[in-house]
Short mmCIF file of C-alpha atoms and ligand atoms in Angstrom, two decimals:
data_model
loop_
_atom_site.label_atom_id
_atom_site.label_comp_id
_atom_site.label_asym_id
_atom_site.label_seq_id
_atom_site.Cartn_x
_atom_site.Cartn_y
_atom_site.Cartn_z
CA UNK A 1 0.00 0.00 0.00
CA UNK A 2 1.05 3.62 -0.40
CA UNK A 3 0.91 5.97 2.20
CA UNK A 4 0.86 10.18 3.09
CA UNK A 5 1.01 10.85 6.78
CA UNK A 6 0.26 14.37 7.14
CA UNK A 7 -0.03 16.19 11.16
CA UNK A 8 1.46 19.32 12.90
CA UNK A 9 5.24 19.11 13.80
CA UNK A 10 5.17 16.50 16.52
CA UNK A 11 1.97 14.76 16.00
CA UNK A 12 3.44 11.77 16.29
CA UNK A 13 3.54 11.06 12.49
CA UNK A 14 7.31 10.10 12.25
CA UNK A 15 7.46 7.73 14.74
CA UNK A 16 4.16 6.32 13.42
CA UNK A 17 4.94 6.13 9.61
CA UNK A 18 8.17 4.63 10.92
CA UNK A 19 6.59 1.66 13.25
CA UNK A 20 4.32 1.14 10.31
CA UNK A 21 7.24 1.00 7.78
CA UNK A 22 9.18 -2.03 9.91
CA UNK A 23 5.21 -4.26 10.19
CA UNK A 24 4.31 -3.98 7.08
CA UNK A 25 8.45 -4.24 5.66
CA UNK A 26 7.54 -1.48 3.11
CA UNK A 27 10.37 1.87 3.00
CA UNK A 28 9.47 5.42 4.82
CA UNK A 29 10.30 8.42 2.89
CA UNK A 30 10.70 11.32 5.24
CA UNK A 31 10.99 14.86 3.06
CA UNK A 32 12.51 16.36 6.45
CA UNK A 33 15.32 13.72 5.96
CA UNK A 34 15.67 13.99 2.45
CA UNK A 35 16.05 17.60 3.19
CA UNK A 36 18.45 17.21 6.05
CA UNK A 37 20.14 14.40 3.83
CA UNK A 38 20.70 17.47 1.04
CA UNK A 39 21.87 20.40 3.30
CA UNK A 40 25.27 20.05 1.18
CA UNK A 41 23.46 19.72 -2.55
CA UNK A 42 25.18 21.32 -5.17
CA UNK A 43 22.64 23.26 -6.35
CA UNK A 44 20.18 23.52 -3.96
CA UNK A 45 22.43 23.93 -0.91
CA UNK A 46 21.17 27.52 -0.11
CA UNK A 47 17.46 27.20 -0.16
CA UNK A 48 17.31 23.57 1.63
CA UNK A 49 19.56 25.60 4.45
CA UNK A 50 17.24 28.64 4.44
CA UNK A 51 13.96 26.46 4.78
CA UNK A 52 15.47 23.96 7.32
CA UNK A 53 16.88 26.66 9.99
CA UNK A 54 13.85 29.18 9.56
CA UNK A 55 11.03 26.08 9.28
CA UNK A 56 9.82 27.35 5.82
CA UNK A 57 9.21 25.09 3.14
CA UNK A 58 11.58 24.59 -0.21
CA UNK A 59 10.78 25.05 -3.13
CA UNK A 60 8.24 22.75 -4.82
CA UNK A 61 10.21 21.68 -7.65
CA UNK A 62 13.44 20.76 -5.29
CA UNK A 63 11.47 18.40 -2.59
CA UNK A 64 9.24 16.79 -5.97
CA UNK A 65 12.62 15.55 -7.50
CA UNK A 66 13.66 14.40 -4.28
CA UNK A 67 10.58 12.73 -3.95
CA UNK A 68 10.48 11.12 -7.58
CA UNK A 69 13.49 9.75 -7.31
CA UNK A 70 13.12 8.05 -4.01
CA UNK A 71 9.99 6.22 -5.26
CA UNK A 72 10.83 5.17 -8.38
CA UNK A 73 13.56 2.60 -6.48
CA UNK A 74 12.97 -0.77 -6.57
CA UNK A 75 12.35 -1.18 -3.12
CA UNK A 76 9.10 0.70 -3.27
CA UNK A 77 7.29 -0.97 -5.72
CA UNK A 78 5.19 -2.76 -2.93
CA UNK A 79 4.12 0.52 -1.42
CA UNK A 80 6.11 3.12 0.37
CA UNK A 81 5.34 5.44 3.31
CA UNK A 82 5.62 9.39 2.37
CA UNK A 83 5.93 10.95 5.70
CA UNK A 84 5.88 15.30 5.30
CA UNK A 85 5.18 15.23 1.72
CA UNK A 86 2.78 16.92 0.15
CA UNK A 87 2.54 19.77 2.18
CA UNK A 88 0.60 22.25 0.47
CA UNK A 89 -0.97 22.33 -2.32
CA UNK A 90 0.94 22.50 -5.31
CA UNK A 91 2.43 19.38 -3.91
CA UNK A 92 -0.15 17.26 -3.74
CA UNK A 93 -1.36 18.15 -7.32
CA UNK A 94 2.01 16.63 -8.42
CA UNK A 95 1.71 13.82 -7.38
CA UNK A 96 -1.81 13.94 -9.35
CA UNK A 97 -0.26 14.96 -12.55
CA UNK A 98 2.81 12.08 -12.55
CA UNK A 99 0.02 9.65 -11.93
CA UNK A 100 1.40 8.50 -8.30
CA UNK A 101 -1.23 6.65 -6.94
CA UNK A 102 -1.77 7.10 -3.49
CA UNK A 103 -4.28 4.75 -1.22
CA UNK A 104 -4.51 6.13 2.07
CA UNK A 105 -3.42 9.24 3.59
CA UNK A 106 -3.00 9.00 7.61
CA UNK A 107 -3.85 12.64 9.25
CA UNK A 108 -2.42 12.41 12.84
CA UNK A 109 -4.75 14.68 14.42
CA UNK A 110 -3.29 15.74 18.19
CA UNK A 111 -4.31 18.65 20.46
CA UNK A 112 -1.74 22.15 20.46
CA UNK A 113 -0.74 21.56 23.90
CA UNK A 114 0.10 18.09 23.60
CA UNK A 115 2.74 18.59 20.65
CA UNK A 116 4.18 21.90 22.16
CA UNK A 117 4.92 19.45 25.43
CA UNK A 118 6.24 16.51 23.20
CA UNK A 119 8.78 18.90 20.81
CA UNK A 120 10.36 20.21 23.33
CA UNK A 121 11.55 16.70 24.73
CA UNK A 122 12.40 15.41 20.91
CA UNK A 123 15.78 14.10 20.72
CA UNK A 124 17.49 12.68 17.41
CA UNK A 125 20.05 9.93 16.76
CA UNK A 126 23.05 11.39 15.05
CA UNK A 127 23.88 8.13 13.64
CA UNK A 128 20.35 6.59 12.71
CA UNK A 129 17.53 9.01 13.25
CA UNK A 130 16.19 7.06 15.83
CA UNK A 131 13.92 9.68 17.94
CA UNK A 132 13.04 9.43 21.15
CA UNK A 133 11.55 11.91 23.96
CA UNK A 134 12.45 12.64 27.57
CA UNK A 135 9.30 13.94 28.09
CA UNK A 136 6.95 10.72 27.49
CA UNK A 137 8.09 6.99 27.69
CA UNK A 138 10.45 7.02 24.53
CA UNK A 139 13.55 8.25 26.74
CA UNK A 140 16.59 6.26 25.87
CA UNK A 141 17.88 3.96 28.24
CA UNK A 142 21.58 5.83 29.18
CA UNK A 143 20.68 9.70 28.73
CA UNK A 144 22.25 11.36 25.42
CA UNK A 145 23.24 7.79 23.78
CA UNK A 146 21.14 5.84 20.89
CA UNK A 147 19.71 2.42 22.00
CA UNK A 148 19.79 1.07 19.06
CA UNK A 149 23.33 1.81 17.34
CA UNK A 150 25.38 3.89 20.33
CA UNK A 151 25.27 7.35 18.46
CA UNK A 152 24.88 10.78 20.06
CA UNK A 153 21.23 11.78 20.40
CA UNK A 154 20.65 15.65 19.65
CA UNK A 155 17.58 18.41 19.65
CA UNK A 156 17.10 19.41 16.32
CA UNK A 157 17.78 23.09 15.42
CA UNK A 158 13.62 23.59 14.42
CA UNK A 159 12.53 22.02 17.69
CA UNK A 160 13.09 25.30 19.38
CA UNK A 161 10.18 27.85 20.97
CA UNK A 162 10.42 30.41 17.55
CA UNK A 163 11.13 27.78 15.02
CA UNK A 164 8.49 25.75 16.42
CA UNK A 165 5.67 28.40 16.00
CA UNK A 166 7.16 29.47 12.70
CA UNK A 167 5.85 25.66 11.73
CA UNK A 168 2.59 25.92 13.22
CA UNK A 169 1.79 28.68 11.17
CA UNK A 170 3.31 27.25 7.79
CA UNK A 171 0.82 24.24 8.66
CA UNK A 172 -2.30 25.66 9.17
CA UNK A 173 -2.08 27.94 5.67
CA UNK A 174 -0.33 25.51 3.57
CA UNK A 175 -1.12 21.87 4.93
CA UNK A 176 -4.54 22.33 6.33
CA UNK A 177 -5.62 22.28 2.72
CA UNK A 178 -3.94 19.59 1.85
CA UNK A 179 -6.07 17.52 4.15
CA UNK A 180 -9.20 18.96 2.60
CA UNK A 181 -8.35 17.97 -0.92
CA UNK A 182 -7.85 14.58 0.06
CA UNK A 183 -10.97 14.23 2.07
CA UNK A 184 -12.66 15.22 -0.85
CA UNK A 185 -10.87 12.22 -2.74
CA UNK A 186 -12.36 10.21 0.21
CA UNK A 187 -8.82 8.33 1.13
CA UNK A 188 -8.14 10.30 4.47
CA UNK A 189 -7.76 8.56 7.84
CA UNK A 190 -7.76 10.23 10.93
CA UNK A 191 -5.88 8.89 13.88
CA UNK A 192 -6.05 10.67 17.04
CA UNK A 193 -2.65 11.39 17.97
CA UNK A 194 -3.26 12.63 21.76
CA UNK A 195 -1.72 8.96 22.87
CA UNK A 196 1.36 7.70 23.29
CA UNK A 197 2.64 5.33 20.52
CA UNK A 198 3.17 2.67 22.44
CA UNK A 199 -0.22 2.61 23.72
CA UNK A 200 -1.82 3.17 20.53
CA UNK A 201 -0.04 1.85 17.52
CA UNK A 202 -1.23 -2.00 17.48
CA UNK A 203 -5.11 -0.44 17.22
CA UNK A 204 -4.02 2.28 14.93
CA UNK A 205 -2.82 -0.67 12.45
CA UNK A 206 -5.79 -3.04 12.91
CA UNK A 207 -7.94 0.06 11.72
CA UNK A 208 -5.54 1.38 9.00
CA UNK A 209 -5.82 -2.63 7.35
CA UNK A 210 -9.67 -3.17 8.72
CA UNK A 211 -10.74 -2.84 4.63
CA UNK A 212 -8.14 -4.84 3.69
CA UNK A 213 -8.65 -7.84 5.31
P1 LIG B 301 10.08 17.66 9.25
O1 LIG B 301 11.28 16.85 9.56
O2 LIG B 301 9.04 16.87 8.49
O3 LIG B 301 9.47 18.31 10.47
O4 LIG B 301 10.53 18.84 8.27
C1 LIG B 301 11.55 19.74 8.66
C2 LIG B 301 11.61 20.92 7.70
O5 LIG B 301 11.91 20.44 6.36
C3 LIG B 301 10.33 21.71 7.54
O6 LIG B 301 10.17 22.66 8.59
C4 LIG B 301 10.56 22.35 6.17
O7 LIG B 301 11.51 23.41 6.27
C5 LIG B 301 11.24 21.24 5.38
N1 LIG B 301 10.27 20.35 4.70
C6 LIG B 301 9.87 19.12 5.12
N2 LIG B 301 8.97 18.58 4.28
C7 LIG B 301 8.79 19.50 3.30
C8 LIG B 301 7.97 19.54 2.14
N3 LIG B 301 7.14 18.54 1.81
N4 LIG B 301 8.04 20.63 1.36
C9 LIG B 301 8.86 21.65 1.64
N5 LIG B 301 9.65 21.69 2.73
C10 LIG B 301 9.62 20.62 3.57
#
């Protein structure tokens, strides 16, 4: 199956698309990643930097190339998880005009409060992206080291007070109506993000597959 997840900064969708990507063994395409991946493009070095330290977005035509190229791999021809992309319009009607067919789009839907308490706990593995959060129960086990592979965990640069409400308001005027034009496709499901993860995610699958099976 192919998936959007679309939700404010630190709805939860990363972690989700991510727990979703190792059940179902299909690949999840983060466009923050790609992004972060790119900070030293030749070309596109400047505006990536601008977007990622002031939380704006890039440039439609940079993130859909990014995006095309990741998905036409071989390892997503069984479906592929799009995690932060489209986000706005113009983005979304790409996808439309290349003919990517997309099957469900997951809208993690979580209170203001909730996400403002969650960011500022984020934490990021250097080494594999892991996240965790020492504000809820995804701490990692020795404080500032990756569970998984050993690396240094850090707070990303955006996960601070001004970046963070510089993404709120990119959200609600650019990806709120990306939501709508999918609803009106019919292929949106909600997911109410308020929960923790670990509490929520084996539900949150059997609903997401409930058609299929
Ligand atoms: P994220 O890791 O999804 O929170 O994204 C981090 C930053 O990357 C955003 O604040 C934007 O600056 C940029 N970005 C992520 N996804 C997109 C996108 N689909 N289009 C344009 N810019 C994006």
């Amino acid at each position: 199956m192919r998936f959007i997840f679309l939700g404010v900064p630190g709805s939860g969708k990363g972690t989700y698309a991510i727990r979703l990507s190792e059940a179902k063994d299909i690949p999840h395409i983060s466009a923050g990643d790609l992004l972060r991946d790119n900070r030293d493009h030749p070309i596109h070095s400047k505006a990536i930097r601008h977007a990622l330290d002031k939380g704006d977005l890039v440039d439609v035509k940079i993130i859909a190339d990014f995006i095309s190229e990741r998905i036409s791999k071989d390892d997503c021809k069984s479906g592929f998880i799009l995690d932060g992309f489209p986000r706005e319009l113009d983005q979304a009607r790409f996808l439309e005009e290349r003919g990517i067919r997309i099957d469900k789009v997951v809208f993690m839907d979580a209170s203001e409060e909730i996400i403002l308490h969650r960011l500022s706990g984020r934490r990021i593995c250097k080494n594999c992206k892991k996240t965790y959060n020492l504000n809820t129960n995804l701490a990692p086990e020795k404080e500032g080291i990756c569970d998984d592979c050993g690396g240094g965990i850090y707070q990303r640069e955006d996960d601070k007070e001004e970046t963070i409400k510089k993404r709120f308001e990119v959200y609600e005027k650019e990806t709120k109506p990306v939501i709508d034009y999918f609803e009106s496709k019919g292929i949106v499901f909600r997911h109410n993000a308020n929960q923790e993860v670990s509490e929520a995610f084996d539900m949150f699958l059997q609903n997401l597959y409930k058609d299929e099976s």
